[in-house]
């Protein structure tokens, strides 16, 4: 009997009606002879609601992190129980599992824990008894038994990790769109559904903001070569998008997609003394408060001074600004200015490795719409720009057109 892991996201379990809808699909698959492990997210909006309840308390020590995880994990647990009830109602034998009950052991980084081990025996026993295990996503337990969550979007990682541990035939991520598109179809109506995407491209797209899959889930899939597919929970029989592991595909498009990230903020230190060690001082101060820096730009110095800019996650903006006010005094910089109304828009494609001209096409398209580029960073397979957030949607659409992504695989332009 083939084994599939089915993961259903927040919208797909967003109401009792939707839970009944996916339960009927699970029943059809089960009756067709598949073994199925179900992973569910919290009902849409629930995790945000729980986060804001936790934010009522001004604590951010270890205890608060542990207890916040206990609160957040309850969203998925409720969805797992409700899905199990819906399955039972239509005569499908099922049993819900918390992450701990499903044998998922994590490290102790509360809020962003990593899975370190999975004891598959509870799920194997359930499958052996003919039950459909319904696992609460986004969570596991530390070695000492505390509940730990896997970071926002982490139910994808639960699903991929269980598929790897159980050697499933495929991990199917059911969501509220038909699969992986050239860009977010909610922003660009010309976005094209991709029948397949390479792991490397998906990893870039996810890490640059395409939240259709959590980055860690894609990394996990790559590490264990998990067959991974993203498809719609709304329409049965859609094939969705397969993430595959082939390299050196002959007809590799130059640009595969456009990703964007709204959760960015920029900080600039103006009039920084232009001497060795200054960048280290600035970045060390940010690292000391556990803030990750994304892009970094240092201007060419003049008269012994320079400007130094970097971006951080928007939720870290206020802390980073506070820290930089102190650092600016320590290193005798002129002033600190911040902007939390910026976004990062990136063009992604493995085909870029062997083609030139992508940057000029990108910058020209943005210039034609009078969109000012504030920062640029490039790698072999992506070009990212920071722009004002008000231009995000225009930028995505104009870039989608400029690279003719609605048309499919194309040759040099
Ligand atoms: P779920 O709750 O099922 O995990 P998410 O909201 O996390 O769903 O992810 C699905 C969403 O990802 C879509 O509704 C879509 O708006 C967004 N998205 C962003 N980029 C893409 C893309 N390239 N292809 C498909 N969806 C994308
Ligand atoms: N419910 C969690 C979140 O909203 C995890 C998930 O949906 O994958 O981030
Ligand atoms: Mg998600």
Short mmCIF file of C-alpha atoms and ligand atoms in Angstrom, two decimals:
data_model
loop_
_atom_site.label_atom_id
_atom_site.label_comp_id
_atom_site.label_asym_id
_atom_site.label_seq_id
_atom_site.Cartn_x
_atom_site.Cartn_y
_atom_site.Cartn_z
CA UNK A 1 0.00 0.00 0.00
CA UNK A 2 1.47 3.40 -0.91
CA UNK A 3 1.95 5.83 1.97
CA UNK A 4 1.24 9.52 1.56
CA UNK A 5 1.57 12.39 3.99
CA UNK A 6 -1.20 14.94 3.41
CA UNK A 7 -0.68 18.37 4.95
CA UNK A 8 -3.56 20.84 5.12
CA UNK A 9 -2.86 24.52 5.82
CA UNK A 10 -4.84 27.05 7.81
CA UNK A 11 -7.37 28.00 5.14
CA UNK A 12 -7.95 24.35 4.28
CA UNK A 13 -9.04 23.68 7.89
CA UNK A 14 -10.40 27.22 8.36
CA UNK A 15 -13.99 26.23 9.21
CA UNK A 16 -15.97 23.11 10.09
CA UNK A 17 -17.23 23.12 6.53
CA UNK A 18 -13.67 23.10 5.14
CA UNK A 19 -12.63 20.41 7.63
CA UNK A 20 -15.53 18.28 6.41
CA UNK A 21 -14.46 18.96 2.82
CA UNK A 22 -10.87 17.74 3.33
CA UNK A 23 -12.07 14.82 5.43
CA UNK A 24 -14.19 13.64 2.51
CA UNK A 25 -11.08 13.83 0.30
CA UNK A 26 -9.08 11.84 2.82
CA UNK A 27 -11.83 9.22 2.87
CA UNK A 28 -11.73 8.88 -0.93
CA UNK A 29 -7.95 8.43 -0.89
CA UNK A 30 -8.13 5.91 1.94
CA UNK A 31 -10.83 3.92 0.19
CA UNK A 32 -8.71 3.91 -2.97
CA UNK A 33 -6.14 1.95 -0.97
CA UNK A 34 -3.67 4.64 0.18
CA UNK A 35 -2.19 4.72 3.64
CA UNK A 36 -2.39 8.30 4.82
CA UNK A 37 -0.85 10.35 7.57
CA UNK A 38 -2.56 13.74 7.91
CA UNK A 39 -0.79 16.84 9.23
CA UNK A 40 -2.85 19.94 9.97
CA UNK A 41 -2.13 23.61 10.64
CA UNK A 42 -4.18 25.71 13.02
CA UNK A 43 -7.41 27.15 11.63
CA UNK A 44 -6.58 30.29 9.64
CA UNK A 45 -5.97 33.33 11.87
CA UNK A 46 -5.70 31.22 15.03
CA UNK A 47 -1.91 31.38 15.42
CA UNK A 48 -1.98 35.18 15.00
CA UNK A 49 -4.71 35.38 17.62
CA UNK A 50 -2.68 33.27 20.04
CA UNK A 51 0.49 35.30 19.36
CA UNK A 52 -1.32 38.51 20.21
CA UNK A 53 -2.73 37.00 23.42
CA UNK A 54 0.83 36.09 24.44
CA UNK A 55 1.98 39.62 23.58
CA UNK A 56 -0.28 40.90 26.38
CA UNK A 57 2.57 39.98 28.72
CA UNK A 58 5.80 41.95 28.53
CA UNK A 59 8.16 39.07 29.06
CA UNK A 60 10.69 37.59 26.69
CA UNK A 61 12.82 35.35 28.87
CA UNK A 62 13.21 31.59 28.58
CA UNK A 63 10.08 30.93 30.59
CA UNK A 64 8.00 33.19 28.35
CA UNK A 65 9.32 31.47 25.23
CA UNK A 66 8.44 28.05 26.66
CA UNK A 67 4.94 29.09 27.65
CA UNK A 68 4.30 30.91 24.38
CA UNK A 69 5.03 27.64 22.59
CA UNK A 70 2.55 25.85 24.85
CA UNK A 71 -0.08 28.40 23.81
CA UNK A 72 0.73 28.44 20.08
CA UNK A 73 0.83 24.65 19.73
CA UNK A 74 -2.78 24.48 20.93
CA UNK A 75 -4.03 25.89 17.59
CA UNK A 76 -2.80 22.85 15.67
CA UNK A 77 -3.97 20.49 18.41
CA UNK A 78 -7.53 21.82 18.13
CA UNK A 79 -7.44 21.44 14.33
CA UNK A 80 -6.13 17.86 14.64
CA UNK A 81 -8.91 16.93 17.05
CA UNK A 82 -11.61 18.54 14.91
CA UNK A 83 -10.34 16.82 11.75
CA UNK A 84 -10.33 13.50 13.57
CA UNK A 85 -13.94 14.07 14.66
CA UNK A 86 -14.92 14.94 11.08
CA UNK A 87 -13.28 11.74 9.81
CA UNK A 88 -15.01 9.65 12.48
CA UNK A 89 -18.35 11.22 11.53
CA UNK A 90 -18.02 9.83 8.00
CA UNK A 91 -16.84 6.44 9.16
CA UNK A 92 -13.08 6.83 8.78
CA UNK A 93 -11.08 5.44 11.70
CA UNK A 94 -8.70 8.17 12.81
CA UNK A 95 -6.75 9.34 15.84
CA UNK A 96 -5.23 12.72 16.63
CA UNK A 97 -1.63 13.15 17.77
CA UNK A 98 0.14 16.13 19.28
CA UNK A 99 3.74 16.55 18.08
CA UNK A 100 4.95 14.86 21.26
CA UNK A 101 2.53 11.95 20.84
CA UNK A 102 3.73 11.58 17.25
CA UNK A 103 7.29 11.13 18.53
CA UNK A 104 8.68 14.43 17.19
CA UNK A 105 11.69 15.47 19.27
CA UNK A 106 13.14 18.96 18.80
CA UNK A 107 16.02 21.01 20.13
CA UNK A 108 15.15 23.59 22.77
CA UNK A 109 15.10 26.74 20.60
CA UNK A 110 11.56 27.70 21.52
CA UNK A 111 9.72 29.50 18.74
CA UNK A 112 12.07 28.19 16.06
CA UNK A 113 12.93 24.68 17.17
CA UNK A 114 14.57 22.16 14.87
CA UNK A 115 13.48 18.56 14.65
CA UNK A 116 16.31 16.35 15.89
CA UNK A 117 14.63 12.94 15.94
CA UNK A 118 11.34 11.20 15.22
CA UNK A 119 10.24 8.02 16.95
CA UNK A 120 7.97 6.60 14.27
CA UNK A 121 6.55 3.78 16.38
CA UNK A 122 3.34 5.58 17.51
CA UNK A 123 2.42 6.40 13.91
CA UNK A 124 3.35 2.93 12.69
CA UNK A 125 1.15 1.39 15.36
CA UNK A 126 -1.78 3.62 14.36
CA UNK A 127 -1.36 2.80 10.67
CA UNK A 128 -1.04 -0.89 11.53
CA UNK A 129 -4.36 -0.70 13.34
CA UNK A 130 -5.97 0.80 10.23
CA UNK A 131 -6.29 4.29 11.72
CA UNK A 132 -5.53 7.55 9.93
CA UNK A 133 -3.14 9.43 12.22
CA UNK A 134 -3.96 13.16 12.27
CA UNK A 135 -0.88 14.97 13.53
CA UNK A 136 -0.86 18.52 14.90
CA UNK A 137 1.72 20.35 12.75
CA UNK A 138 4.24 23.05 13.74
CA UNK A 139 5.33 21.37 16.98
CA UNK A 140 7.35 18.76 18.76
CA UNK A 141 8.76 18.36 22.24
CA UNK A 142 12.23 18.92 23.62
CA UNK A 143 14.17 16.06 25.22
CA UNK A 144 12.89 17.29 28.59
CA UNK A 145 9.28 17.18 27.40
CA UNK A 146 8.52 20.89 26.85
CA UNK A 147 6.38 21.71 23.82
CA UNK A 148 8.40 23.55 21.15
CA UNK A 149 7.14 25.13 17.91
CA UNK A 150 8.95 25.06 14.58
CA UNK A 151 8.63 28.68 13.39
CA UNK A 152 5.80 30.27 11.39
CA UNK A 153 4.67 28.06 8.54
CA UNK A 154 6.22 25.10 10.38
CA UNK A 155 3.48 22.57 9.66
CA UNK A 156 5.10 22.17 6.24
CA UNK A 157 8.24 21.02 8.03
CA UNK A 158 6.27 18.58 10.20
CA UNK A 159 4.81 17.03 7.04
CA UNK A 160 8.13 16.76 5.20
CA UNK A 161 9.92 15.41 8.27
CA UNK A 162 7.27 12.74 8.84
CA UNK A 163 7.38 11.82 5.15
CA UNK A 164 11.17 11.40 5.41
CA UNK A 165 11.03 9.41 8.64
CA UNK A 166 8.25 7.13 7.37
CA UNK A 167 9.77 6.84 3.86
CA UNK A 168 6.44 7.98 2.40
CA UNK A 169 5.86 7.74 -1.34
CA UNK A 170 5.03 11.45 -1.50
CA UNK A 171 4.49 14.41 0.78
CA UNK A 172 1.46 16.34 -0.46
CA UNK A 173 1.09 19.90 0.76
CA UNK A 174 -2.54 20.87 0.20
CA UNK A 175 -3.10 24.61 0.26
CA UNK A 176 -5.40 27.41 -0.91
CA UNK A 177 -3.84 27.86 -4.37
CA UNK A 178 -3.34 25.26 -7.12
CA UNK A 179 0.40 24.82 -6.60
CA UNK A 180 3.59 26.83 -6.96
CA UNK A 181 3.29 29.73 -9.37
CA UNK A 182 5.81 32.01 -11.07
CA UNK A 183 4.84 34.53 -8.39
CA UNK A 184 2.11 34.95 -5.78
CA UNK A 185 -1.11 34.60 -7.78
CA UNK A 186 -2.83 36.89 -5.28
CA UNK A 187 -0.62 39.79 -6.43
CA UNK A 188 -0.26 39.07 -10.11
CA UNK A 189 -3.13 37.61 -12.08
CA UNK A 190 -0.77 36.58 -14.87
CA UNK A 191 1.12 34.28 -12.50
CA UNK A 192 1.52 30.86 -14.15
CA UNK A 193 1.19 27.53 -12.37
CA UNK A 194 4.46 25.58 -12.63
CA UNK A 195 4.04 21.83 -13.22
CA UNK A 196 7.42 21.32 -11.57
CA UNK A 197 10.23 23.29 -9.97
CA UNK A 198 13.74 22.28 -8.99
CA UNK A 199 14.58 22.03 -5.33
CA UNK A 200 17.24 24.72 -5.71
CA UNK A 201 14.77 27.18 -7.23
CA UNK A 202 12.12 26.44 -4.62
CA UNK A 203 14.66 26.96 -1.88
CA UNK A 204 15.54 30.39 -3.28
CA UNK A 205 11.88 31.33 -3.79
CA UNK A 206 10.97 30.27 -0.24
CA UNK A 207 13.92 31.94 1.42
CA UNK A 208 13.21 35.16 -0.50
CA UNK A 209 9.65 35.28 0.79
CA UNK A 210 7.36 32.93 -1.20
CA UNK A 211 5.55 31.54 1.77
CA UNK A 212 3.80 28.79 -0.17
CA UNK A 213 6.38 26.48 1.46
CA UNK A 214 8.36 27.12 4.63
CA UNK A 215 12.09 27.36 3.82
CA UNK A 216 12.99 24.75 6.40
CA UNK A 217 10.56 22.29 4.88
CA UNK A 218 12.26 22.70 1.50
CA UNK A 219 15.70 22.26 3.09
CA UNK A 220 14.50 19.14 4.86
CA UNK A 221 13.01 17.76 1.64
CA UNK A 222 16.33 18.35 -0.13
CA UNK A 223 18.37 16.70 2.58
CA UNK A 224 16.27 13.52 2.57
CA UNK A 225 15.12 13.69 -1.07
CA UNK A 226 11.48 13.60 -0.06
CA UNK A 227 9.11 13.51 -3.05
CA UNK A 228 7.22 16.76 -2.48
CA UNK A 229 4.14 18.16 -4.20
CA UNK A 230 2.10 21.31 -3.57
CA UNK A 231 -1.53 21.19 -4.62
CA UNK A 232 -4.98 22.61 -3.98
CA UNK A 233 -7.19 21.37 -1.17
CA UNK A 234 -10.10 23.03 -2.91
CA UNK A 235 -10.10 21.19 -6.24
CA UNK A 236 -9.73 17.41 -6.23
CA UNK A 237 -7.61 15.88 -9.03
CA UNK A 238 -5.31 18.86 -9.52
CA UNK A 239 -1.73 17.69 -10.04
CA UNK A 240 -0.23 20.82 -8.52
CA UNK A 241 3.52 21.34 -8.63
CA UNK A 242 6.16 18.70 -8.08
CA UNK A 243 9.42 19.75 -6.45
CA UNK A 244 12.09 17.66 -8.16
CA UNK A 245 15.76 16.94 -7.75
CA UNK A 246 16.99 16.86 -11.34
CA UNK A 247 19.88 19.09 -12.25
CA UNK A 248 21.12 20.35 -15.60
CA UNK A 249 17.76 20.42 -17.27
CA UNK A 250 18.21 21.34 -20.92
CA UNK A 251 15.42 23.89 -21.19
CA UNK A 252 15.98 25.67 -17.93
CA UNK A 253 14.24 29.04 -17.95
CA UNK A 254 16.51 31.98 -17.22
CA UNK A 255 14.09 33.35 -14.67
CA UNK A 256 11.71 30.99 -12.86
CA UNK A 257 9.83 33.36 -10.65
CA UNK A 258 9.48 36.55 -8.65
CA UNK A 259 9.55 36.37 -4.86
CA UNK A 260 8.95 39.18 -2.42
CA UNK A 261 9.16 39.76 1.29
CA UNK A 262 7.15 42.40 3.10
CA UNK A 263 8.73 41.72 6.48
CA UNK A 264 11.79 43.89 5.93
CA UNK A 265 13.11 47.07 7.51
CA UNK A 266 16.21 49.14 6.70
CA UNK A 267 18.58 50.92 9.04
CA UNK A 268 21.26 53.36 7.90
CA UNK A 269 24.11 54.82 9.92
CA UNK A 270 25.12 58.11 8.34
CA UNK A 271 28.60 59.59 8.65
CA UNK A 272 30.35 56.49 9.91
CA UNK A 273 34.15 56.83 10.24
CA UNK A 274 35.59 54.99 7.23
CA UNK A 275 38.15 52.77 8.93
CA UNK A 276 38.78 49.03 9.42
CA UNK A 277 36.69 47.31 12.10
CA UNK A 278 33.67 49.60 11.92
CA UNK A 279 31.46 47.14 10.01
CA UNK A 280 32.34 44.50 12.58
CA UNK A 281 31.33 46.83 15.45
CA UNK A 282 27.95 47.56 13.87
CA UNK A 283 27.13 43.97 12.95
CA UNK A 284 28.41 42.56 16.24
CA UNK A 285 26.04 44.87 18.15
CA UNK A 286 23.09 43.56 16.14
CA UNK A 287 24.19 39.92 16.47
CA UNK A 288 24.56 40.36 20.24
CA UNK A 289 20.80 40.88 20.50
CA UNK A 290 20.15 37.83 18.29
CA UNK A 291 19.01 39.77 15.26
CA UNK A 292 19.78 38.42 11.81
CA UNK A 293 20.97 40.88 9.21
CA UNK A 294 19.95 40.27 5.62
CA UNK A 295 21.32 42.76 3.07
CA UNK A 296 24.29 45.01 3.77
CA UNK A 297 25.44 48.01 1.75
CA UNK A 298 28.39 50.27 2.50
CA UNK A 299 28.75 53.37 0.36
CA UNK A 300 32.04 54.57 -1.04
CA UNK A 301 33.60 56.81 1.60
CA UNK A 302 34.50 60.43 1.14
CA UNK A 303 36.41 62.74 3.52
CA UNK A 304 36.98 59.76 5.84
CA UNK A 305 33.26 59.07 6.34
CA UNK A 306 30.80 56.66 4.81
CA UNK A 307 27.16 55.49 5.16
CA UNK A 308 26.35 51.95 6.21
CA UNK A 309 22.92 50.34 5.63
CA UNK A 310 21.50 46.94 6.43
CA UNK A 311 18.10 45.23 6.55
CA UNK A 312 16.51 43.20 9.34
CA UNK A 313 13.20 41.42 9.85
CA UNK A 314 10.51 44.03 10.49
CA UNK A 315 9.70 42.53 13.88
CA UNK A 316 13.31 43.26 14.93
CA UNK A 317 13.26 46.83 13.67
CA UNK A 318 12.65 48.67 16.94
CA UNK A 319 15.23 46.69 18.88
CA UNK A 320 17.80 47.11 16.11
CA UNK A 321 17.16 50.88 15.98
CA UNK A 322 17.63 51.15 19.74
CA UNK A 323 20.88 49.19 19.61
CA UNK A 324 22.15 51.27 16.69
CA UNK A 325 21.54 54.56 18.57
CA UNK A 326 24.04 53.33 21.16
CA UNK A 327 26.46 51.97 18.57
CA UNK A 328 26.36 55.25 16.66
CA UNK A 329 27.51 57.07 19.79
CA UNK A 330 30.21 54.44 20.48
CA UNK A 331 31.72 54.69 16.99
CA UNK A 332 31.10 58.45 16.61
CA UNK A 333 28.73 58.10 13.66
CA UNK A 334 26.66 61.12 12.61
CA UNK A 335 23.12 59.76 12.89
CA UNK A 336 20.86 56.71 12.49
CA UNK A 337 17.85 56.66 10.20
CA UNK A 338 15.40 53.79 9.79
CA UNK A 339 12.66 52.84 7.38
CA UNK A 340 10.20 50.06 8.16
CA UNK A 341 8.20 50.67 4.99
CA UNK A 342 10.37 48.80 2.56
CA UNK A 343 10.05 45.43 0.83
CA UNK A 344 12.43 43.10 -0.94
CA UNK A 345 11.57 41.97 -4.46
CA UNK A 346 13.70 39.25 -6.03
CA UNK A 347 14.03 37.64 -9.43
CA UNK A 348 14.98 33.95 -9.13
CA UNK A 349 16.29 31.49 -11.71
CA UNK A 350 18.92 28.82 -12.00
CA UNK A 351 19.24 29.69 -15.68
CA UNK A 352 20.74 33.03 -14.55
CA UNK A 353 23.98 31.17 -13.81
CA UNK A 354 24.74 31.02 -17.50
CA UNK A 355 23.05 34.17 -18.78
CA UNK A 356 23.80 37.84 -18.58
CA UNK A 357 21.44 40.75 -18.86
CA UNK A 358 18.95 39.77 -16.15
CA UNK A 359 19.96 42.66 -13.91
CA UNK A 360 19.65 45.23 -16.68
CA UNK A 361 16.21 43.91 -17.70
CA UNK A 362 15.14 44.05 -14.07
CA UNK A 363 16.44 47.55 -13.39
CA UNK A 364 15.05 48.91 -16.64
CA UNK A 365 11.59 47.50 -15.89
CA UNK A 366 11.62 49.12 -12.44
CA UNK A 367 12.96 52.41 -13.80
CA UNK A 368 10.18 52.59 -16.39
CA UNK A 369 7.70 52.63 -13.52
CA UNK A 370 9.79 55.22 -11.63
CA UNK A 371 10.51 52.74 -8.86
CA UNK A 372 13.64 53.71 -7.00
CA UNK A 373 15.95 50.86 -6.01
CA UNK A 374 17.32 51.44 -2.51
CA UNK A 375 19.54 48.37 -2.19
CA UNK A 376 20.67 45.52 -4.42
CA UNK A 377 22.10 42.12 -3.67
CA UNK A 378 22.92 39.37 -6.12
CA UNK A 379 23.95 35.73 -6.21
CA UNK A 380 24.32 33.26 -9.08
CA UNK A 381 20.63 32.44 -8.98
CA UNK A 382 18.87 35.60 -7.80
CA UNK A 383 18.83 39.38 -7.86
CA UNK A 384 17.14 41.12 -4.94
CA UNK A 385 16.19 44.76 -4.67
CA UNK A 386 14.85 46.77 -1.78
CA UNK A 387 12.12 49.23 -2.77
CA UNK A 388 9.46 51.33 -1.07
CA UNK A 389 6.57 49.13 0.01
CA UNK A 390 3.98 51.19 -1.88
CA UNK A 391 5.48 49.93 -5.17
CA UNK A 392 5.46 46.23 -4.33
CA UNK A 393 2.54 45.12 -6.45
CA UNK A 394 3.53 47.27 -9.43
CA UNK A 395 7.08 45.94 -9.24
CA UNK A 396 6.01 42.29 -9.14
CA UNK A 397 3.69 42.73 -12.12
CA UNK A 398 6.13 44.72 -14.22
CA UNK A 399 8.91 42.20 -13.59
CA UNK A 400 6.59 39.30 -14.39
CA UNK A 401 5.88 40.98 -17.73
CA UNK A 402 9.49 41.95 -18.39
CA UNK A 403 10.64 38.33 -18.07
CA UNK A 404 7.54 37.03 -19.88
CA UNK A 405 6.87 34.57 -17.10
CA UNK A 406 3.30 34.05 -18.24
CA UNK A 407 4.67 32.37 -21.36
CA UNK A 408 6.62 29.45 -19.98
CA UNK A 409 10.11 28.28 -20.93
CA UNK A 410 11.71 30.76 -23.28
CA UNK A 411 15.08 31.28 -24.83
CA UNK A 412 17.50 34.22 -24.66
CA UNK A 413 15.99 37.59 -25.11
P1 LIG B 1 -1.17 27.32 4.10
O1 LIG B 1 -2.04 27.96 5.13
O2 LIG B 1 -1.89 26.31 3.26
O3 LIG B 1 0.14 26.83 4.64
P2 LIG B 1 0.16 29.69 3.10
O4 LIG B 1 -0.64 30.95 3.24
O5 LIG B 1 1.26 29.46 4.07
O6 LIG B 1 -0.87 28.48 3.06
O7 LIG B 1 0.80 29.59 1.64
C1 LIG B 1 -0.04 29.68 0.51
C2 LIG B 1 0.00 31.11 -0.02
O8 LIG B 1 1.30 31.37 -0.51
C3 LIG B 1 -0.89 31.37 -1.20
O9 LIG B 1 -2.20 31.69 -0.79
C4 LIG B 1 -0.19 32.53 -1.91
O10 LIG B 1 -0.78 33.78 -1.59
C5 LIG B 1 1.22 32.53 -1.32
N1 LIG B 1 2.29 32.48 -2.34
C6 LIG B 1 3.38 33.29 -2.34
N2 LIG B 1 4.16 33.03 -3.38
C7 LIG B 1 3.57 32.01 -4.05
C8 LIG B 1 3.92 31.28 -5.24
N3 LIG B 1 5.05 31.55 -5.93
N4 LIG B 1 3.09 30.31 -5.64
C9 LIG B 1 1.96 30.03 -4.95
N5 LIG B 1 1.57 30.68 -3.84
C10 LIG B 1 2.36 31.67 -3.39
N1 LIG B 2 -0.08 27.76 12.36
C1 LIG B 2 1.31 28.07 12.16
C2 LIG B 2 1.45 29.42 11.49
O1 LIG B 2 0.46 30.09 11.26
C3 LIG B 2 2.05 27.00 11.41
C4 LIG B 2 1.55 26.73 10.01
O2 LIG B 2 0.50 27.23 9.60
O3 LIG B 2 2.25 26.02 9.27
O4 LIG B 2 2.53 29.86 11.24
MG1 LIG B 3 1.96 27.77 5.07
#
